[in-house]
C-alpha cells in the first residue's frame, strides 16, 4: 500500500479533521475514493476546504464529533499501488525508490535509500551505508543523474554524484586524497 495522507488535528466540533496529503495537488486525494489505514479500515473523505500548502479540511463518514475526530490523529491513509496514475518520464513515486541501492559515478556502492524528505527547499534522498551512517543528497538531476527502476531482468540502481552529498565524511573517503 502507498501512503497518501496522514490525519492531523480535529477541526471544529462536528468531526472535521485536517489531513496532510502527499499528492501533487492536495485535492487529488479525493479522486481515489475510500482510503484505508494499516488495518484495512476504510475512510470515506468529503472535502470541505483547502488548508495550504498541502492540507485539506475534510469530514470522514461516521465521524460526527470532535472527540471521535481527535482519536484519528496520526492515522495514516493508503491506497493500493495499482490505483496510482502512471508517471511521465523523470517522475518517480517515493515508495518505488525506498530501499534501492545507490552507486556513485565510478560504480562504487554508497548505500541504499532510506527515505525521501522535503523540508521546504526541495526533495532530498536519505542514504544509509553499510555502517548505518546517514547521508543526504539533493534530489536533483545534477546530483542524481541516473535512476533505473527495478524490472524483472534488472535489479535497479540510483547513481549519485558524491560531490553533492551533504556529509563530507563519505565524499572524502573515496576521493583518494589524504588531508
PDB file of C-alpha atoms in Angstrom:
ATOM      1  CA  UNK A   1       0.000   0.000   0.000  1.00  0.00           C
ATOM      2  CA  UNK A   2       1.101   3.555  -0.696  1.00  0.00           C
ATOM      3  CA  UNK A   3       0.811   6.300   1.912  1.00  0.00           C
ATOM      4  CA  UNK A   4      -1.241   9.233   0.579  1.00  0.00           C
ATOM      5  CA  UNK A   5      -2.168  11.188   3.702  1.00  0.00           C
ATOM      6  CA  UNK A   6      -1.999  11.461   7.465  1.00  0.00           C
ATOM      7  CA  UNK A   7      -4.895  12.632   9.581  1.00  0.00           C
ATOM      8  CA  UNK A   8      -3.929  15.604  11.694  1.00  0.00           C
ATOM      9  CA  UNK A   9      -5.825  17.624  14.236  1.00  0.00           C
ATOM     10  CA  UNK A  10      -9.569  17.839  14.711  1.00  0.00           C
ATOM     11  CA  UNK A  11     -11.102  20.932  13.127  1.00  0.00           C
ATOM     12  CA  UNK A  12     -14.203  22.357  14.750  1.00  0.00           C
ATOM     13  CA  UNK A  13     -16.809  20.489  16.799  1.00  0.00           C
ATOM     14  CA  UNK A  14     -18.588  18.473  14.097  1.00  0.00           C
ATOM     15  CA  UNK A  15     -15.916  15.865  13.398  1.00  0.00           C
ATOM     16  CA  UNK A  16     -13.920  17.539  10.628  1.00  0.00           C
ATOM     17  CA  UNK A  17     -10.170  16.876  10.503  1.00  0.00           C
ATOM     18  CA  UNK A  18      -7.146  18.375   8.850  1.00  0.00           C
ATOM     19  CA  UNK A  19      -5.245  15.923   6.651  1.00  0.00           C
ATOM     20  CA  UNK A  20      -1.740  16.326   5.261  1.00  0.00           C
ATOM     21  CA  UNK A  21      -1.606  14.906   1.771  1.00  0.00           C
ATOM     22  CA  UNK A  22       1.330  13.567  -0.208  1.00  0.00           C
ATOM     23  CA  UNK A  23      -0.297  14.048  -3.594  1.00  0.00           C
ATOM     24  CA  UNK A  24       0.987  16.649  -6.035  1.00  0.00           C
ATOM     25  CA  UNK A  25      -2.223  18.634  -5.634  1.00  0.00           C
ATOM     26  CA  UNK A  26      -3.823  18.117  -2.193  1.00  0.00           C
ATOM     27  CA  UNK A  27      -7.354  17.809  -3.590  1.00  0.00           C
ATOM     28  CA  UNK A  28      -6.235  14.935  -5.875  1.00  0.00           C
ATOM     29  CA  UNK A  29      -6.565  12.639  -2.885  1.00  0.00           C
ATOM     30  CA  UNK A  30     -10.334  12.790  -3.262  1.00  0.00           C
ATOM     31  CA  UNK A  31     -10.163  11.066  -6.657  1.00  0.00           C
ATOM     32  CA  UNK A  32      -9.046   7.757  -5.082  1.00  0.00           C
ATOM     33  CA  UNK A  33     -12.314   7.042  -3.327  1.00  0.00           C
ATOM     34  CA  UNK A  34     -12.155   5.385   0.068  1.00  0.00           C
ATOM     35  CA  UNK A  35      -8.687   5.263   1.622  1.00  0.00           C
ATOM     36  CA  UNK A  36      -7.531   2.597   4.083  1.00  0.00           C
ATOM     37  CA  UNK A  37      -5.477   2.551   7.245  1.00  0.00           C
ATOM     38  CA  UNK A  38      -2.862  -0.106   8.110  1.00  0.00           C
ATOM     39  CA  UNK A  39      -5.573  -2.494   9.303  1.00  0.00           C
ATOM     40  CA  UNK A  40      -7.652  -2.159   6.130  1.00  0.00           C
ATOM     41  CA  UNK A  41     -10.380   0.000   7.678  1.00  0.00           C
ATOM     42  CA  UNK A  42     -11.908   2.332   5.064  1.00  0.00           C
ATOM     43  CA  UNK A  43     -12.162   6.102   5.387  1.00  0.00           C
ATOM     44  CA  UNK A  44     -14.516   7.970   3.041  1.00  0.00           C
ATOM     45  CA  UNK A  45     -13.483  11.614   2.854  1.00  0.00           C
ATOM     46  CA  UNK A  46     -15.705  14.568   1.999  1.00  0.00           C
ATOM     47  CA  UNK A  47     -13.940  17.785   1.015  1.00  0.00           C
ATOM     48  CA  UNK A  48     -14.659  20.949   2.985  1.00  0.00           C
ATOM     49  CA  UNK A  49     -11.793  23.285   2.035  1.00  0.00           C
ATOM     50  CA  UNK A  50      -8.097  23.622   1.268  1.00  0.00           C
ATOM     51  CA  UNK A  51      -5.646  24.344   4.067  1.00  0.00           C
ATOM     52  CA  UNK A  52      -2.497  25.388   2.144  1.00  0.00           C
ATOM     53  CA  UNK A  53       0.148  24.412   1.393  1.00  0.00           C
ATOM     54  CA  UNK A  54      -0.507  20.640   1.403  1.00  0.00           C
ATOM     55  CA  UNK A  55      -3.521  20.020   3.619  1.00  0.00           C
ATOM     56  CA  UNK A  56      -7.273  19.700   3.362  1.00  0.00           C
ATOM     57  CA  UNK A  57     -10.071  20.045   5.857  1.00  0.00           C
ATOM     58  CA  UNK A  58     -12.386  17.055   5.385  1.00  0.00           C
ATOM     59  CA  UNK A  59     -15.124  15.143   7.094  1.00  0.00           C
ATOM     60  CA  UNK A  60     -14.979  11.378   7.379  1.00  0.00           C
ATOM     61  CA  UNK A  61     -18.067   9.192   7.085  1.00  0.00           C
ATOM     62  CA  UNK A  62     -19.082   8.023  10.566  1.00  0.00           C
ATOM     63  CA  UNK A  63     -17.191  10.768  12.419  1.00  0.00           C
ATOM     64  CA  UNK A  64     -19.664  13.329  13.720  1.00  0.00           C
ATOM     65  CA  UNK A  65     -17.966  14.985  16.694  1.00  0.00           C
ATOM     66  CA  UNK A  66     -14.637  16.424  17.776  1.00  0.00           C
ATOM     67  CA  UNK A  67     -13.966  13.670  20.329  1.00  0.00           C
ATOM     68  CA  UNK A  68     -14.116  10.948  17.659  1.00  0.00           C
ATOM     69  CA  UNK A  69     -12.080  13.104  15.245  1.00  0.00           C
ATOM     70  CA  UNK A  70      -9.340  13.551  17.859  1.00  0.00           C
ATOM     71  CA  UNK A  71      -8.932   9.762  18.180  1.00  0.00           C
ATOM     72  CA  UNK A  72      -7.963   9.595  14.485  1.00  0.00           C
ATOM     73  CA  UNK A  73      -4.978  11.940  14.785  1.00  0.00           C
ATOM     74  CA  UNK A  74      -1.880  10.307  13.296  1.00  0.00           C
ATOM     75  CA  UNK A  75      -3.835   7.728  11.285  1.00  0.00           C
ATOM     76  CA  UNK A  76      -2.058   7.024   8.006  1.00  0.00           C
ATOM     77  CA  UNK A  77      -4.232   6.671   4.905  1.00  0.00           C
ATOM     78  CA  UNK A  78      -3.213   4.434   2.000  1.00  0.00           C
ATOM     79  CA  UNK A  79      -4.220   3.228  -1.467  1.00  0.00           C
ATOM     80  CA  UNK A  80      -3.094   0.179  -3.380  1.00  0.00           C
ATOM     81  CA  UNK A  81      -0.122   0.804  -5.730  1.00  0.00           C
ATOM     82  CA  UNK A  82      -2.170  -0.117  -8.814  1.00  0.00           C
ATOM     83  CA  UNK A  83      -4.608   2.739  -8.060  1.00  0.00           C
ATOM     84  CA  UNK A  84      -1.912   5.357  -8.670  1.00  0.00           C
ATOM     85  CA  UNK A  85      -1.728   7.043 -12.065  1.00  0.00           C
ATOM     86  CA  UNK A  86       1.090   6.244 -14.487  1.00  0.00           C
ATOM     87  CA  UNK A  87       4.002   8.666 -14.334  1.00  0.00           C
ATOM     88  CA  UNK A  88       5.704  10.558 -17.092  1.00  0.00           C
ATOM     89  CA  UNK A  89       9.422  10.227 -17.748  1.00  0.00           C
ATOM     90  CA  UNK A  90      11.673  11.578 -14.949  1.00  0.00           C
ATOM     91  CA  UNK A  91       8.908  11.229 -12.317  1.00  0.00           C
ATOM     92  CA  UNK A  92       9.016   8.657  -9.538  1.00  0.00           C
ATOM     93  CA  UNK A  93       6.901   7.559  -6.634  1.00  0.00           C
ATOM     94  CA  UNK A  94       8.940   7.858  -3.459  1.00  0.00           C
ATOM     95  CA  UNK A  95       7.881   4.377  -2.386  1.00  0.00           C
ATOM     96  CA  UNK A  96       9.497   2.943  -5.534  1.00  0.00           C
ATOM     97  CA  UNK A  97      12.870   4.443  -4.562  1.00  0.00           C
ATOM     98  CA  UNK A  98      12.956   3.394  -0.903  1.00  0.00           C
ATOM     99  CA  UNK A  99      15.417   0.525  -0.452  1.00  0.00           C
ATOM    100  CA  UNK A 100      17.106   0.946  -3.841  1.00  0.00           C
ATOM    101  CA  UNK A 101      20.884   0.583  -3.974  1.00  0.00           C
ATOM    102  CA  UNK A 102      22.846   3.802  -4.556  1.00  0.00           C
ATOM    103  CA  UNK A 103      26.128   3.897  -6.500  1.00  0.00           C
ATOM    104  CA  UNK A 104      28.430   6.799  -7.241  1.00  0.00           C
ATOM    105  CA  UNK A 105      29.558   7.842 -10.731  1.00  0.00           C
ATOM    106  CA  UNK A 106      32.501   5.385 -10.534  1.00  0.00           C
ATOM    107  CA  UNK A 107      30.151   2.487  -9.796  1.00  0.00           C
ATOM    108  CA  UNK A 108      31.062   2.139  -6.095  1.00  0.00           C
ATOM    109  CA  UNK A 109      28.166   1.284  -3.809  1.00  0.00           C
ATOM    110  CA  UNK A 110      27.309   4.122  -1.426  1.00  0.00           C
ATOM    111  CA  UNK A 111      24.350   2.544   0.403  1.00  0.00           C
ATOM    112  CA  UNK A 112      20.592   2.361  -0.042  1.00  0.00           C
ATOM    113  CA  UNK A 113      17.758   4.890   0.014  1.00  0.00           C
ATOM    114  CA  UNK A 114      16.200   5.022   3.470  1.00  0.00           C
ATOM    115  CA  UNK A 115      13.734   7.863   2.872  1.00  0.00           C
ATOM    116  CA  UNK A 116      12.940  10.924   0.815  1.00  0.00           C
ATOM    117  CA  UNK A 117      12.417  14.139   2.754  1.00  0.00           C
ATOM    118  CA  UNK A 118      11.347  17.644   1.930  1.00  0.00           C
ATOM    119  CA  UNK A 119      11.969  20.414   4.435  1.00  0.00           C
ATOM    120  CA  UNK A 120      10.766  23.200   2.153  1.00  0.00           C
ATOM    121  CA  UNK A 121      13.774  23.543  -0.157  1.00  0.00           C
ATOM    122  CA  UNK A 122      13.066  20.535  -2.362  1.00  0.00           C
ATOM    123  CA  UNK A 123      13.386  16.787  -2.030  1.00  0.00           C
ATOM    124  CA  UNK A 124      16.433  15.096  -0.509  1.00  0.00           C
ATOM    125  CA  UNK A 125      17.393  11.441  -0.650  1.00  0.00           C
ATOM    126  CA  UNK A 126      18.433   9.965   2.688  1.00  0.00           C
ATOM    127  CA  UNK A 127      21.068   7.286   2.110  1.00  0.00           C
ATOM    128  CA  UNK A 128      22.258   4.750   4.686  1.00  0.00           C
ATOM    129  CA  UNK A 129      25.592   2.998   4.159  1.00  0.00           C
ATOM    130  CA  UNK A 130      26.685  -0.449   5.394  1.00  0.00           C
ATOM    131  CA  UNK A 131      27.931   1.080   8.678  1.00  0.00           C
ATOM    132  CA  UNK A 132      24.494   2.712   9.237  1.00  0.00           C
ATOM    133  CA  UNK A 133      25.742   6.251   8.609  1.00  0.00           C
ATOM    134  CA  UNK A 134      23.034   8.517   7.238  1.00  0.00           C
ATOM    135  CA  UNK A 135      23.774  10.917   4.384  1.00  0.00           C
ATOM    136  CA  UNK A 136      21.559  13.242   2.363  1.00  0.00           C
ATOM    137  CA  UNK A 137      21.760  14.487  -1.186  1.00  0.00           C
ATOM    138  CA  UNK A 138      19.540  16.928  -3.074  1.00  0.00           C
ATOM    139  CA  UNK A 139      17.169  15.001  -5.316  1.00  0.00           C
ATOM    140  CA  UNK A 140      18.032  16.908  -8.486  1.00  0.00           C
ATOM    141  CA  UNK A 141      19.036  15.787 -11.977  1.00  0.00           C
ATOM    142  CA  UNK A 142      22.603  17.038 -11.433  1.00  0.00           C
ATOM    143  CA  UNK A 143      23.130  15.348  -8.054  1.00  0.00           C
ATOM    144  CA  UNK A 144      21.211  12.186  -9.006  1.00  0.00           C
ATOM    145  CA  UNK A 145      21.834  11.797 -12.749  1.00  0.00           C
ATOM    146  CA  UNK A 146      20.512   8.236 -13.163  1.00  0.00           C
ATOM    147  CA  UNK A 147      17.611   6.249 -11.779  1.00  0.00           C
ATOM    148  CA  UNK A 148      16.841   2.845 -13.220  1.00  0.00           C
ATOM    149  CA  UNK A 149      13.815   1.328 -11.525  1.00  0.00           C
ATOM    150  CA  UNK A 150      13.935  -2.427 -10.981  1.00  0.00           C
ATOM    151  CA  UNK A 151      12.406  -4.688 -13.599  1.00  0.00           C
ATOM    152  CA  UNK A 152      12.115  -8.454 -13.852  1.00  0.00           C
ATOM    153  CA  UNK A 153      15.501  -8.512 -15.615  1.00  0.00           C
ATOM    154  CA  UNK A 154      17.359  -5.703 -13.809  1.00  0.00           C
ATOM    155  CA  UNK A 155      17.905  -5.034 -10.114  1.00  0.00           C
ATOM    156  CA  UNK A 156      17.563  -1.259 -10.422  1.00  0.00           C
ATOM    157  CA  UNK A 157      20.044   1.372  -9.288  1.00  0.00           C
ATOM    158  CA  UNK A 158      20.332   5.015  -8.370  1.00  0.00           C
ATOM    159  CA  UNK A 159      23.513   6.812  -9.367  1.00  0.00           C
ATOM    160  CA  UNK A 160      24.692   9.904  -7.497  1.00  0.00           C
ATOM    161  CA  UNK A 161      27.467  12.460  -7.766  1.00  0.00           C
ATOM    162  CA  UNK A 162      29.273  12.215  -4.394  1.00  0.00           C
ATOM    163  CA  UNK A 163      30.269  15.881  -4.532  1.00  0.00           C
ATOM    164  CA  UNK A 164      26.646  16.767  -3.702  1.00  0.00           C
ATOM    165  CA  UNK A 165      26.469  14.638  -0.533  1.00  0.00           C
ATOM    166  CA  UNK A 166      25.749  16.814   2.475  1.00  0.00           C
ATOM    167  CA  UNK A 167      28.105  14.858   4.751  1.00  0.00           C
ATOM    168  CA  UNK A 168      31.777  15.386   3.928  1.00  0.00           C
ATOM    169  CA  UNK A 169      32.915  12.111   5.515  1.00  0.00           C
ATOM    170  CA  UNK A 170      31.603   9.822   2.797  1.00  0.00           C
ATOM    171  CA  UNK A 171      32.677  12.046  -0.080  1.00  0.00           C
ATOM    172  CA  UNK A 172      36.239  12.326   1.268  1.00  0.00           C
ATOM    173  CA  UNK A 173      36.599   8.591   1.889  1.00  0.00           C
ATOM    174  CA  UNK A 174      36.757   7.813  -1.806  1.00  0.00           C
ATOM    175  CA  UNK A 175      38.497  10.888  -3.141  1.00  0.00           C
ATOM    176  CA  UNK A 176      41.869   9.189  -2.720  1.00  0.00           C
ATOM    177  CA  UNK A 177      43.244  12.367  -1.207  1.00  0.00           C
ATOM    178  CA  UNK A 178      44.643  12.478   2.304  1.00  0.00           C
ATOM    179  CA  UNK A 179      44.334  15.665   4.243  1.00  0.00           C
TER     180      UNK A 179
END
